[in-house]
Structures are given as structure tokens and as C-alpha cells.
């Protein structure tokens, strides 16, 4: 099977220059320019521009065209796809300090979230997710990790599964029902939700990055499908890339067996 490539890059604290923004705007279509104009905060504009730069650059390399010729469309739930090339699966995510995109030849989804989030949502895990997740978080201390890290990993796995299914958080958050929680080389959670799925979460700096697929995989088999690439030069895209092939996940979640 072909690898799933995930490219992630930090968002500079100082943001981007007007010259950089103008250059990236040149690859956007009129719908994307309209969406960009709807963002009032500079930070949101920069996240959007960086995400479109990353995904359009990678798709253009795959299709042997110019980034400005890549046209994206969206499902009713907001899932992006490449217009005229639905066989190429893409996913885009961002948080306060990172943007991540993914490309694959099969349906998949990614999510990236800051590790430390305002409001300490893990204290409301039963309401935000379900009581099974809340019970799982109570076991975290005995396994040597932290509640924020585990909550973030479970949440990202859920969000990435939402993108695979082109669903919504509201409909999926109650379905991730952990039944077993074990620690080996990777934290492992089995879910009783009658859905054959696998999701893995990775620690990326001060964030958690997750990717989900349909079907059940072992942690090792799943890791062998994933190629993470960190790009530290988001302006000069061809420089500063560090490949991290087949990393070990922080957390692996699986649903019903095929």
C-alpha cells in the first residue's frame, strides 16, 4: 500500500510578512480569496494561507501542475477534496502554533491540536466526549503519562475519525467508547463502537497530531503506513524539511475488527 504523507510546519510567532501573504494569495482562487477576506484576525489569515500553500504545493507536485492550478472543493461538512481528482485524498488541520496537511491514495483524516488548551477541557471529558473516556483518563496516572496528553490524543483521534467519515464531532464524540487501555511501546485503546477504524496520535513539539484510517491495524502496521515530514521553512518550501519515517505513535486507538 502507498504511504500516507503528513507534512507539518510551525506557524512563526511573529506571523508572516505582507510580501509573503501577497505571494501566497496569488495561488488562491476567488472562493479562497473570499474566505480569506472573511477572517478579521491576522493570525487566522496566516493559518489559512499557510495551509493552502502546503496542500497546493504538495498536490501540484503529485499532479505535475502549478500550485495556482490546484482547485479545492468541499463537502457539506467541510471536508476538502481536489476538484477533478477525487481519487487523491487530502486533509488539512491547524492549531495555534502548527499547520498540518496530508495526502494519500485512500480515505483518511488528520487533526492537530495544542497540547495545553485553555479551559482544561479534560476536566469535562464526560460531557465533551463520553463517560468511557472520562473513566479511561482516571487510569492515566498509573501508566506514566498525563491527563492533558491523553485527552488531547483521544480527542485528535476522534477528530481525525470524523474527517474520515465526513461526519461531525457532535455525532462521533459519543461513539468512541474505550473498553481496554494498555501500555506497551505505544498506549493502546480498544473501542467498542462497531466501526472498523484505526487512529494513531503522535507528539509534535507542543501539539498532538493524529491520523485515522478505515480498517483495523496493529500499531506496527499502522506506523509503517505513515510518513511524517516536518518543514521548518514554510516560506522557502524546498528547504528545511526533516523526514521522520514510520514514527512510533504516542497512542493507538482501534475500533471493531473487520
Coordinates of N, CA and C in Angstrom, one line a residue:
X1 N 0.8 -1.2 0.0 CA 0.0 0.0 0.0 C 0.9 1.3 0.0
X2 N 0.3 2.3 -0.6 CA 1.1 3.6 -0.7 C 1.1 4.3 0.7
X3 N 2.2 5.0 1.0 CA 2.3 5.6 2.3 C 1.3 6.8 2.4
X4 N 1.0 7.2 3.6 CA 0.2 8.4 3.9 C 1.2 9.5 4.3
X5 N 1.4 10.5 3.5 CA 2.3 11.6 3.8 C 1.7 12.7 4.5
X6 N 2.3 13.0 5.7 CA 1.7 14.1 6.5 C 2.9 15.2 6.6
X7 N 2.6 16.4 6.2 CA 3.5 17.5 6.3 C 3.1 18.5 7.3
X8 N 3.9 18.8 8.2 CA 3.5 19.8 9.3 C 4.6 20.8 9.4
X9 N 4.2 22.0 9.8 CA 5.1 23.1 9.9 C 4.7 24.1 11.0
X10 N 5.6 24.7 11.7 CA 5.2 25.6 12.8 C 4.8 27.0 12.2
X11 N 3.9 27.6 12.9 CA 3.5 29.0 12.5 C 4.4 30.0 13.3
X12 N 5.1 30.8 12.6 CA 6.0 31.7 13.3 C 5.3 32.6 14.2
X13 N 5.8 32.9 15.4 CA 5.1 33.7 16.4 C 4.9 35.1 15.9
X14 N 5.8 35.6 15.0 CA 5.7 36.9 14.5 C 4.8 37.0 13.3
X15 N 4.3 35.8 12.8 CA 3.5 35.8 11.7 C 4.3 35.9 10.4
X16 N 3.6 36.3 9.3 CA 4.3 36.4 8.0 C 4.3 37.8 7.5
X17 N 5.2 38.1 6.6 CA 5.3 39.5 6.0 C 4.2 39.7 5.0
X18 N 3.9 41.0 4.7 CA 2.9 41.3 3.7 C 3.3 40.8 2.3
X19 N 4.6 40.8 2.1 CA 5.2 40.2 0.8 C 4.9 38.7 0.7
X20 N 5.1 38.0 1.8 CA 4.8 36.6 1.8 C 3.3 36.3 1.5
X21 N 2.4 37.1 2.2 CA 1.0 36.9 2.1 C 0.5 37.2 0.7
X22 N 1.1 38.2 0.1 CA 0.7 38.6 -1.3 C 1.1 37.4 -2.3
X23 N 2.3 36.9 -2.0 CA 2.8 35.8 -2.9 C 1.9 34.6 -2.8
X24 N 1.4 34.2 -1.6 CA 0.6 33.0 -1.4 C -0.8 33.3 -1.9
X25 N -1.3 34.5 -1.7 CA -2.6 34.9 -2.3 C -2.7 34.7 -3.8
X26 N -1.6 34.7 -4.5 CA -1.6 34.6 -5.9 C -2.0 33.1 -6.3
X27 N -1.9 32.2 -5.4 CA -2.3 30.8 -5.8 C -3.7 30.4 -5.4
X28 N -4.4 31.4 -4.8 CA -5.7 31.1 -4.3 C -6.8 31.4 -5.4
X29 N -7.9 30.7 -5.4 CA -8.9 31.0 -6.4 C -9.9 32.0 -5.7
X30 N -10.9 32.5 -6.5 CA -11.8 33.5 -6.0 C -12.5 33.1 -4.7
X31 N -12.9 31.8 -4.6 CA -13.6 31.4 -3.4 C -12.7 31.4 -2.2
X32 N -11.4 31.0 -2.4 CA -10.5 31.1 -1.3 C -10.1 32.5 -0.9
X33 N -10.1 33.4 -1.9 CA -9.8 34.8 -1.5 C -11.0 35.4 -0.8
X34 N -12.2 35.0 -1.1 CA -13.4 35.4 -0.4 C -13.4 34.9 1.1
X35 N -13.0 33.7 1.2 CA -12.9 33.1 2.6 C -11.8 33.8 3.4
X36 N -10.7 34.0 2.7 CA -9.6 34.7 3.4 C -10.0 36.1 3.9
X37 N -10.8 36.8 3.1 CA -11.3 38.1 3.4 C -12.2 38.1 4.6
X38 N -12.9 37.0 4.8 CA -13.8 36.9 6.0 C -13.1 36.8 7.3
X39 N -11.8 36.4 7.3 CA -11.1 36.4 8.6 C -10.6 37.8 9.0
X40 N -11.0 38.2 10.1 CA -10.7 39.5 10.6 C -9.4 39.6 11.3
X41 N -9.0 38.5 11.9 CA -7.7 38.4 12.7 C -6.6 38.0 11.8
X42 N -5.4 38.6 12.0 CA -4.3 38.3 11.1 C -3.8 36.9 11.3
X43 N -3.9 36.4 12.6 CA -3.5 35.0 12.8 C -4.3 34.0 12.0
X44 N -5.6 34.2 12.0 CA -6.4 33.3 11.2 C -6.1 33.4 9.7
X45 N -5.8 34.5 9.2 CA -5.5 34.7 7.8 C -4.2 33.9 7.5
X46 N -3.2 34.0 8.4 CA -1.9 33.4 8.2 C -2.1 31.8 8.3
X47 N -2.9 31.3 9.2 CA -3.1 29.9 9.2 C -3.7 29.4 7.9
X48 N -4.7 30.1 7.4 CA -5.4 29.7 6.2 C -4.4 29.7 5.0
X49 N -3.6 30.8 4.9 CA -2.7 30.9 3.8 C -1.6 29.8 3.9
X50 N -1.1 29.5 5.1 CA -0.1 28.5 5.2 C -0.7 27.1 4.9
X51 N -1.9 26.9 5.3 CA -2.5 25.6 5.0 C -2.7 25.4 3.5
X52 N -3.1 26.4 2.8 CA -3.3 26.3 1.4 C -2.0 26.3 0.6
X53 N -1.0 26.9 1.1 CA 0.3 26.8 0.5 C 0.8 25.4 0.6
X54 N 0.8 24.8 1.7 CA 1.3 23.5 1.9 C 0.5 22.5 1.1
X55 N -0.8 22.5 1.1 CA -1.6 21.4 0.4 C -1.5 21.7 -1.1
X56 N -1.5 22.9 -1.6 CA -1.5 23.1 -3.0 C -0.1 22.8 -3.6
X57 N 0.9 23.1 -2.8 CA 2.3 22.8 -3.3 C 2.4 21.2 -3.4
X58 N 2.0 20.5 -2.4 CA 2.1 19.0 -2.4 C 1.3 18.4 -3.5
X59 N 0.0 18.9 -3.7 CA -0.9 18.3 -4.7 C -0.3 18.7 -6.1
X60 N 0.2 19.9 -6.3 CA 0.8 20.2 -7.6 C 2.0 19.3 -8.0
X61 N 2.7 18.9 -7.0 CA 3.9 18.0 -7.2 C 3.3 16.7 -7.7
X62 N 2.3 16.2 -7.0 CA 1.7 14.9 -7.4 C 1.1 14.9 -8.8
X63 N 0.4 16.1 -9.1 CA -0.3 16.1 -10.4 C 0.5 16.8 -11.5
X64 N 1.8 17.2 -11.2 CA 2.6 17.9 -12.2 C 2.0 19.1 -12.8
X65 N 1.6 20.0 -11.9 CA 1.0 21.2 -12.4 C 1.5 22.4 -11.4
X66 N 1.0 23.6 -11.7 CA 1.3 24.7 -10.8 C 0.4 24.8 -9.6
X67 N 0.9 25.2 -8.4 CA 0.0 25.3 -7.3 C -1.3 26.1 -7.5
X68 N -1.1 27.2 -8.4 CA -2.3 28.0 -8.6 C -3.4 27.3 -9.4
X69 N -3.0 26.2 -10.1 CA -3.9 25.4 -10.9 C -4.7 24.3 -10.1
X70 N -4.3 24.2 -8.8 CA -4.9 23.2 -8.0 C -6.2 23.8 -7.4
X71 N -7.4 23.2 -7.7 CA -8.6 23.7 -7.3 C -9.2 22.8 -6.2
X72 N -9.6 23.3 -5.1 CA -10.2 22.5 -4.0 C -11.7 22.7 -3.9
X73 N -12.4 21.7 -3.5 CA -13.8 21.8 -3.3 C -14.1 21.2 -1.9
X74 N -15.3 21.3 -1.4 CA -15.6 20.9 0.0 C -16.9 20.2 0.0
X75 N -17.0 19.2 0.9 CA -18.3 18.5 1.1 C -19.2 19.4 2.0
X76 N -20.4 18.9 2.2 CA -21.4 19.7 3.0 C -20.8 19.9 4.4
X77 N -20.0 18.9 4.9 CA -19.4 19.0 6.3 C -18.1 19.7 6.3
X78 N -17.6 20.2 5.1 CA -16.4 21.0 5.0 C -15.1 20.1 4.7
X79 N -15.3 18.8 4.4 CA -14.2 18.0 4.0 C -13.6 18.4 2.7
X80 N -12.3 18.7 2.6 CA -11.8 19.2 1.3 C -11.4 18.0 0.4
X81 N -11.5 18.3 -0.9 CA -11.0 17.3 -1.9 C -10.5 18.1 -3.1
X82 N -9.8 17.4 -3.9 CA -9.2 18.1 -5.1 C -10.2 18.0 -6.3
X83 N -10.7 19.1 -6.7 CA -11.7 19.1 -7.8 C -11.1 18.4 -9.0
X84 N -11.8 17.5 -9.6 CA -11.4 16.8 -10.8 C -10.4 15.6 -10.5
X85 N -10.0 15.5 -9.2 CA -9.1 14.4 -8.8 C -9.6 13.8 -7.5
X86 N -10.8 13.3 -7.4 CA -11.3 12.8 -6.1 C -10.6 11.6 -5.7
X87 N -9.8 10.9 -6.5 CA -9.0 9.8 -6.1 C -7.9 10.1 -5.2
X88 N -7.5 11.4 -5.2 CA -6.4 11.9 -4.3 C -7.0 12.4 -3.0
X89 N -6.8 11.7 -1.9 CA -7.4 12.1 -0.6 C -6.5 13.1 0.0
X90 N -7.1 14.2 0.6 CA -6.3 15.2 1.3 C -7.0 15.6 2.6
X91 N -6.2 16.1 3.5 CA -6.8 16.5 4.8 C -5.9 17.7 5.3
X92 N -6.6 18.7 5.9 CA -5.9 19.9 6.4 C -6.3 20.2 7.8
X93 N -5.4 20.5 8.7 CA -5.7 20.8 10.1 C -4.7 21.9 10.6
X94 N -5.1 22.6 11.6 CA -4.2 23.6 12.2 C -4.6 23.8 13.7
X95 N -3.7 24.3 14.4 CA -3.9 24.8 15.8 C -3.2 26.1 16.0
X96 N -3.0 26.5 17.2 CA -2.4 27.8 17.5 C -1.0 28.0 16.9
X97 N -0.2 26.9 16.9 CA 1.2 27.0 16.5 C 1.6 26.1 15.4
X98 N 0.7 25.3 14.8 CA 1.1 24.4 13.8 C 0.0 24.3 12.7
X99 N 0.5 24.0 11.5 CA -0.4 23.6 10.4 C 0.1 22.3 9.9
X100 N -0.9 21.4 9.6 CA -0.5 20.1 9.0 C -1.5 19.7 7.8
X101 N -0.9 19.1 6.8 CA -1.7 18.6 5.7 C -1.3 17.2 5.4
X102 N -2.2 16.4 4.7 CA -1.9 15.0 4.4 C -2.4 14.7 3.0
X103 N -1.7 13.8 2.4 CA -2.1 13.3 1.1 C -2.0 11.8 1.1
X104 N -2.9 11.1 0.4 CA -2.9 9.7 0.3 C -3.8 9.3 -0.9
X105 N -3.7 8.0 -1.2 CA -4.5 7.4 -2.3 C -5.7 6.7 -1.7
X106 N -6.0 6.9 -0.4 CA -7.2 6.3 0.2 C -7.7 7.3 1.2
X107 N -9.0 7.1 1.6 CA -9.7 7.9 2.5 C -8.9 8.0 3.9
X108 N -8.7 9.1 4.4 CA -8.0 9.3 5.7 C -8.4 10.7 6.2
X109 N -8.0 10.9 7.5 CA -8.2 12.2 8.1 C -7.1 12.5 9.1
X110 N -6.8 13.8 9.3 CA -5.8 14.2 10.3 C -6.4 15.3 11.1
X111 N -5.8 15.4 12.3 CA -6.1 16.5 13.2 C -4.9 16.9 14.0
X112 N -4.7 18.2 14.3 CA -3.6 18.6 15.1 C -4.2 19.6 16.2
X113 N -3.8 19.4 17.4 CA -4.3 20.3 18.5 C -3.1 20.6 19.4
X114 N -3.2 21.8 20.0 CA -2.2 22.2 21.0 C -2.3 21.3 22.3
X115 N -1.2 20.9 22.8 CA -1.2 20.0 24.0 C -1.9 20.6 25.2
X116 N -1.5 21.9 25.5 CA -2.1 22.6 26.6 C -3.2 23.5 26.1
X117 N -4.4 23.2 26.4 CA -5.5 24.0 25.8 C -6.2 24.8 27.0
X118 N -6.7 26.0 26.6 CA -7.4 26.8 27.6 C -8.7 26.2 28.1
X119 N -9.0 26.4 29.4 CA -10.2 25.9 29.9 C -10.1 24.5 30.5
X120 N -8.9 23.8 30.3 CA -8.7 22.4 30.8 C -9.9 21.5 30.4
X121 N -10.1 21.3 29.1 CA -11.3 20.5 28.7 C -11.3 19.1 29.2
X122 N -10.1 18.5 29.6 CA -10.1 17.2 30.1 C -10.9 17.0 31.4
X123 N -11.1 18.1 32.1 CA -11.9 18.1 33.3 C -13.4 17.9 33.0
X124 N -13.8 18.1 31.8 CA -15.2 17.9 31.3 C -15.3 16.8 30.3
X125 N -14.4 15.8 30.4 CA -14.3 14.7 29.4 C -15.7 14.0 29.2
X126 N -16.4 13.8 30.3 CA -17.6 13.1 30.2 C -18.6 13.8 29.4
X127 N -18.6 15.2 29.5 CA -19.6 16.0 28.7 C -19.1 16.2 27.3
X128 N -17.8 16.5 27.1 CA -17.3 16.8 25.8 C -17.2 15.5 24.9
X129 N -16.8 14.4 25.5 CA -16.7 13.1 24.8 C -17.8 12.1 25.4
X130 N -17.4 11.3 26.4 CA -18.3 10.4 27.0 C -17.8 9.9 28.3
X131 N -18.6 9.2 29.1 CA -18.1 8.7 30.4 C -17.0 7.7 30.3
X132 N -17.0 6.9 29.2 CA -16.0 5.9 29.0 C -14.6 6.5 28.9
X133 N -14.5 7.6 28.1 CA -13.3 8.3 28.0 C -12.9 8.9 29.4
X134 N -13.8 9.5 30.1 CA -13.6 10.1 31.4 C -13.0 9.0 32.3
X135 N -13.5 7.8 32.3 CA -13.0 6.7 33.1 C -11.6 6.3 32.7
X136 N -11.4 6.3 31.4 CA -10.0 6.0 30.9 C -9.0 7.0 31.4
X137 N -9.4 8.3 31.4 CA -8.4 9.3 31.9 C -8.1 9.1 33.3
X138 N -8.9 8.5 34.1 CA -8.6 8.3 35.5 C -7.5 7.3 35.7
X139 N -7.3 6.4 34.7 CA -6.2 5.4 34.8 C -4.9 5.9 34.4
X140 N -4.8 7.1 33.8 CA -3.6 7.6 33.1 C -2.4 7.7 34.1
X141 N -2.7 8.1 35.3 CA -1.5 8.3 36.2 C -0.8 7.0 36.5
X142 N -1.4 5.9 36.4 CA -0.8 4.6 36.6 C 0.1 4.1 35.4
X143 N -0.1 4.8 34.3 CA 0.7 4.4 33.1 C 1.8 5.4 32.7
X144 N 2.0 6.4 33.6 CA 3.2 7.3 33.4 C 3.0 8.4 32.5
X145 N 1.8 8.7 32.0 CA 1.6 9.9 31.2 C 0.7 10.9 31.9
X146 N 0.3 11.9 31.2 CA -0.5 13.0 31.8 C -1.9 13.0 31.2
X147 N -2.8 13.5 32.0 CA -4.2 13.6 31.6 C -4.3 14.5 30.4
X148 N -3.7 15.7 30.3 CA -3.8 16.6 29.1 C -3.3 15.9 27.9
X149 N -2.2 15.2 28.0 CA -1.6 14.5 26.8 C -2.6 13.4 26.3
X150 N -3.1 12.6 27.2 CA -4.0 11.5 26.8 C -5.3 12.1 26.3
X151 N -5.9 13.1 27.0 CA -7.1 13.7 26.5 C -6.9 14.2 25.1
X152 N -5.8 15.0 24.9 CA -5.5 15.5 23.6 C -5.4 14.5 22.5
X153 N -4.7 13.3 22.8 CA -4.5 12.3 21.9 C -5.9 11.6 21.5
X154 N -6.7 11.4 22.5 CA -8.0 10.8 22.2 C -8.9 11.7 21.4
X155 N -8.9 13.0 21.8 CA -9.7 14.0 21.0 C -9.2 14.1 19.6
X156 N -7.9 14.1 19.4 CA -7.4 14.2 18.0 C -7.7 12.9 17.2
X157 N -7.7 11.8 17.8 CA -8.1 10.6 17.1 C -9.5 10.6 16.7
X158 N -10.4 11.1 17.6 CA -11.8 11.3 17.3 C -12.0 12.3 16.2
X159 N -11.3 13.4 16.2 CA -11.5 14.4 15.2 C -11.0 13.9 13.8
X160 N -9.9 13.1 13.8 CA -9.4 12.6 12.6 C -10.4 11.5 12.0
X161 N -11.1 10.7 12.9 CA -12.1 9.8 12.5 C -13.3 10.5 11.9
X162 N -13.6 11.6 12.5 CA -14.7 12.5 11.9 C -14.4 12.8 10.5
X163 N -13.2 13.2 10.2 CA -12.8 13.6 8.8 C -12.9 12.4 7.9
X164 N -12.5 11.2 8.4 CA -12.6 10.0 7.5 C -14.0 9.8 7.1
X165 N -14.9 9.9 8.1 CA -16.3 9.6 7.8 C -17.1 10.8 7.2
X166 N -16.4 11.9 7.1 CA -17.1 13.2 6.7 C -18.3 13.4 7.5
X167 N -18.1 13.3 8.8 CA -19.2 13.4 9.8 C -19.1 14.7 10.6
X168 N -19.5 14.6 11.8 CA -19.3 15.8 12.7 C -18.9 15.4 14.1
X169 N -18.3 16.3 14.8 CA -17.9 16.0 16.2 C -19.1 15.6 17.0
X170 N -20.2 16.3 16.8 CA -21.5 16.1 17.6 C -21.9 14.6 17.5
X171 N -21.8 14.0 16.3 CA -22.3 12.7 16.1 C -21.3 11.6 16.5
X172 N -20.0 11.9 16.5 CA -19.0 10.9 16.7 C -18.5 10.9 18.1
X173 N -18.6 12.0 18.9 CA -17.9 12.1 20.2 C -18.5 11.1 21.2
X174 N -19.7 10.6 21.0 CA -20.3 9.7 21.9 C -20.0 8.2 21.5
X175 N -19.4 8.0 20.4 CA -19.2 6.7 19.8 C -17.8 6.1 20.2
X176 N -16.9 6.9 20.6 CA -15.5 6.4 21.0 C -15.6 5.9 22.4
X177 N -15.9 4.6 22.6 CA -16.1 4.0 23.9 C -15.0 3.1 24.3
X178 N -14.0 3.6 24.9 CA -12.8 2.7 25.3 C -13.3 1.6 26.2
X179 N -12.8 0.4 25.9 CA -13.0 -0.8 26.7 C -11.8 -1.4 27.3
X180 N -10.6 -1.1 26.7 CA -9.3 -1.6 27.2 C -8.3 -0.5 27.0
X181 N -7.4 -0.4 28.0 CA -6.4 0.6 27.9 C -5.1 0.0 28.4
X182 N -4.1 -0.1 27.5 CA -2.9 -0.8 27.9 C -1.7 0.0 27.4
X183 N -0.5 -0.2 28.1 CA 0.7 0.5 27.7 C 1.7 -0.5 27.3
X184 N 2.2 -0.5 26.1 CA 3.4 -1.3 25.7 C 4.4 -0.3 25.2
X185 N 4.8 -0.4 23.9 CA 5.7 0.6 23.3 C 4.8 1.8 23.0
X186 N 3.5 1.6 22.8 CA 2.6 2.6 22.5 C 1.3 2.4 23.4
X187 N 0.8 3.5 23.9 CA -0.5 3.4 24.6 C -1.5 2.9 23.6
X188 N -2.3 1.9 24.1 CA -3.3 1.3 23.2 C -4.7 1.3 23.8
X189 N -5.7 1.8 23.0 CA -7.0 1.8 23.5 C -7.9 1.1 22.5
X190 N -8.7 0.2 22.9 CA -9.7 -0.5 22.1 C -11.0 0.1 22.4
X191 N -11.8 0.3 21.3 CA -13.1 1.0 21.5 C -14.2 0.0 21.0
X192 N -15.3 0.0 21.7 CA -16.4 -0.8 21.4 C -17.5 0.1 20.7
X193 N -17.3 0.4 19.4 CA -18.2 1.3 18.7 C -18.7 0.7 17.4
X194 N -18.4 -0.6 17.1 CA -18.9 -1.3 15.9 C -18.5 -0.6 14.6
X195 N -17.3 0.1 14.7 CA -16.8 0.7 13.5 C -15.3 0.2 13.3
X196 N -15.0 -0.4 12.1 CA -13.7 -0.8 11.9 C -12.8 0.4 11.5
X197 N -12.0 0.9 12.5 CA -11.2 2.0 12.2 C -9.9 1.9 13.1
X198 N -8.9 2.7 12.6 CA -7.7 2.8 13.4 C -7.2 4.2 13.4
X199 N -6.7 4.7 14.5 CA -6.2 6.1 14.6 C -5.0 6.1 15.4
X200 N -4.0 6.8 15.1 CA -2.8 7.0 15.8 C -2.5 8.4 16.1
X201 N -2.0 8.7 17.3 CA -1.6 10.1 17.7 C -0.1 10.1 18.0
X202 N 0.5 11.3 17.5 CA 1.9 11.5 17.7 C 2.1 12.8 18.4
X203 N 3.2 12.9 19.2 CA 3.5 14.2 19.8 C 4.4 14.9 18.9
X204 N 4.0 16.2 18.6 CA 4.7 17.1 17.7 C 5.0 18.4 18.4
X205 N 6.2 18.5 19.0 CA 6.5 19.7 19.7 C 5.5 19.9 20.9
X206 N 4.8 21.0 20.8 CA 3.8 21.3 21.9 C 2.4 20.9 21.4
X207 N 2.3 20.0 20.5 CA 1.0 19.6 19.9 C 0.9 18.1 19.8
X208 N -0.4 17.7 19.6 CA -0.7 16.3 19.3 C -1.2 16.2 17.8
X209 N -0.7 15.3 17.0 CA -1.1 15.1 15.7 C -1.6 13.7 15.5
X210 N -2.9 13.6 14.9 CA -3.5 12.2 14.8 C -3.9 12.0 13.3
X211 N -3.9 10.8 12.9 CA -4.3 10.4 11.6 C -5.2 9.1 11.8
X212 N -6.3 9.0 11.0 CA -7.2 7.9 11.1 C -7.4 7.3 9.7
X213 N -7.7 6.0 9.7 CA -8.0 5.2 8.5 C -9.1 4.3 8.8
X214 N -9.8 3.9 7.8 CA -10.8 2.8 7.9 C -10.0 1.5 8.0
X215 N -10.6 0.5 8.8 CA -9.9 -0.8 8.9 C -9.2 -0.9 10.2
X216 N -8.8 -2.1 10.6 CA -8.1 -2.3 11.9 C -6.7 -2.7 11.6
X217 N -5.8 -2.0 12.3 CA -4.3 -2.3 12.1 C -3.7 -2.4 13.4
X218 N -2.6 -3.1 13.5 CA -1.7 -3.1 14.7 C -1.0 -1.8 14.7
X219 N -0.4 -1.4 15.9 CA 0.4 -0.2 15.9 C 1.6 -0.2 15.0
X220 N 2.2 -1.4 14.9 CA 3.4 -1.5 14.0 C 3.0 -1.4 12.5
X221 N 1.9 -2.1 12.1 CA 1.4 -2.0 10.8 C 1.0 -0.6 10.4
X222 N 0.3 0.1 11.3 CA -0.1 1.4 11.1 C 1.0 2.4 10.9
X223 N 2.0 2.3 11.8 CA 3.2 3.1 11.8 C 3.9 3.0 10.5
X224 N 3.9 1.8 9.9 CA 4.6 1.6 8.7 C 4.0 2.2 7.5
X225 N 2.7 2.7 7.7 CA 2.0 3.4 6.6 C 2.2 4.9 6.6
X226 N 2.8 5.4 7.7 CA 2.8 6.8 7.9 C 4.2 7.4 7.7
X227 N 4.2 8.5 6.9 CA 5.5 9.3 6.8 C 5.2 10.7 7.3
X228 N 5.9 11.1 8.3 CA 5.8 12.5 8.8 C 6.9 13.3 8.3
X229 N 6.6 14.5 7.8 CA 7.7 15.4 7.3 C 7.5 16.7 8.0
X230 N 8.5 17.2 8.7 CA 8.5 18.5 9.3 C 9.2 19.5 8.4
X231 N 8.5 20.5 8.0 CA 9.1 21.6 7.2 C 9.3 22.8 8.0
X232 N 10.5 23.2 8.3 CA 10.8 24.3 9.2 C 11.0 25.6 8.4
X233 N 10.8 25.5 7.0 CA 11.0 26.7 6.2 C 9.7 26.9 5.4
X234 N 8.7 27.4 6.0 CA 7.4 27.5 5.4 C 7.4 28.5 4.3
X235 N 8.3 29.5 4.3 CA 8.4 30.5 3.2 C 9.1 29.9 2.0
X236 N 10.3 29.4 2.2 CA 11.1 28.8 1.2 C 10.8 27.3 1.3
X237 N 9.8 26.8 0.6 CA 9.2 25.5 0.9 C 10.2 24.3 0.6
X238 N 11.2 24.6 -0.3 CA 12.0 23.5 -0.7 C 13.2 23.3 0.3
X239 N 13.3 24.0 1.3 CA 14.4 23.9 2.3 C 13.9 23.6 3.7
X240 N 14.7 22.9 4.5 CA 14.4 22.8 5.9 C 13.5 21.6 6.2
X241 N 13.4 20.6 5.3 CA 12.5 19.5 5.5 C 13.2 18.4 6.3
X242 N 12.6 17.9 7.3 CA 13.2 16.8 8.1 C 12.2 15.6 7.9
X243 N 12.6 14.5 7.4 CA 11.7 13.3 7.3 C 11.8 12.5 8.5
X244 N 10.7 12.1 9.0 CA 10.6 11.2 10.1 C 9.7 10.0 9.7
X245 N 10.3 9.0 9.1 CA 9.6 7.9 8.5 C 9.2 6.9 9.6
X246 N 7.9 6.4 9.5 CA 7.4 5.4 10.4 C 7.7 5.6 11.9
X247 N 7.3 6.8 12.4 CA 7.5 7.0 13.8 C 6.6 6.2 14.7
X248 N 7.0 6.0 16.0 CA 6.2 5.3 16.9 C 5.0 6.2 17.4
X249 N 3.8 5.7 17.4 CA 2.7 6.6 17.9 C 2.8 6.7 19.4
X250 N 2.2 7.8 19.9 CA 2.1 8.0 21.3 C 0.9 7.2 21.8
X251 N -0.2 7.2 20.9 CA -1.4 6.5 21.3 C -2.0 5.8 20.0
X252 N -2.5 4.6 20.2 CA -3.1 3.9 19.1 C -4.5 3.5 19.5
X253 N -5.5 3.9 18.7 CA -6.9 3.5 19.0 C -7.5 2.6 17.9
X254 N -8.2 1.6 18.2 CA -8.8 0.7 17.2 C -10.3 0.5 17.6
X255 N -11.1 0.3 16.5 CA -12.5 0.0 16.7 C -12.7 -1.4 16.4
X256 N -14.0 -1.7 16.0 CA -14.4 -3.1 15.8 C -13.5 -3.7 14.7
X257 N -13.2 -5.0 14.8 CA -12.4 -5.7 13.8 C -13.2 -5.9 12.5
X258 N -12.4 -5.9 11.4 CA -13.1 -6.1 10.1 C -13.6 -7.6 10.1

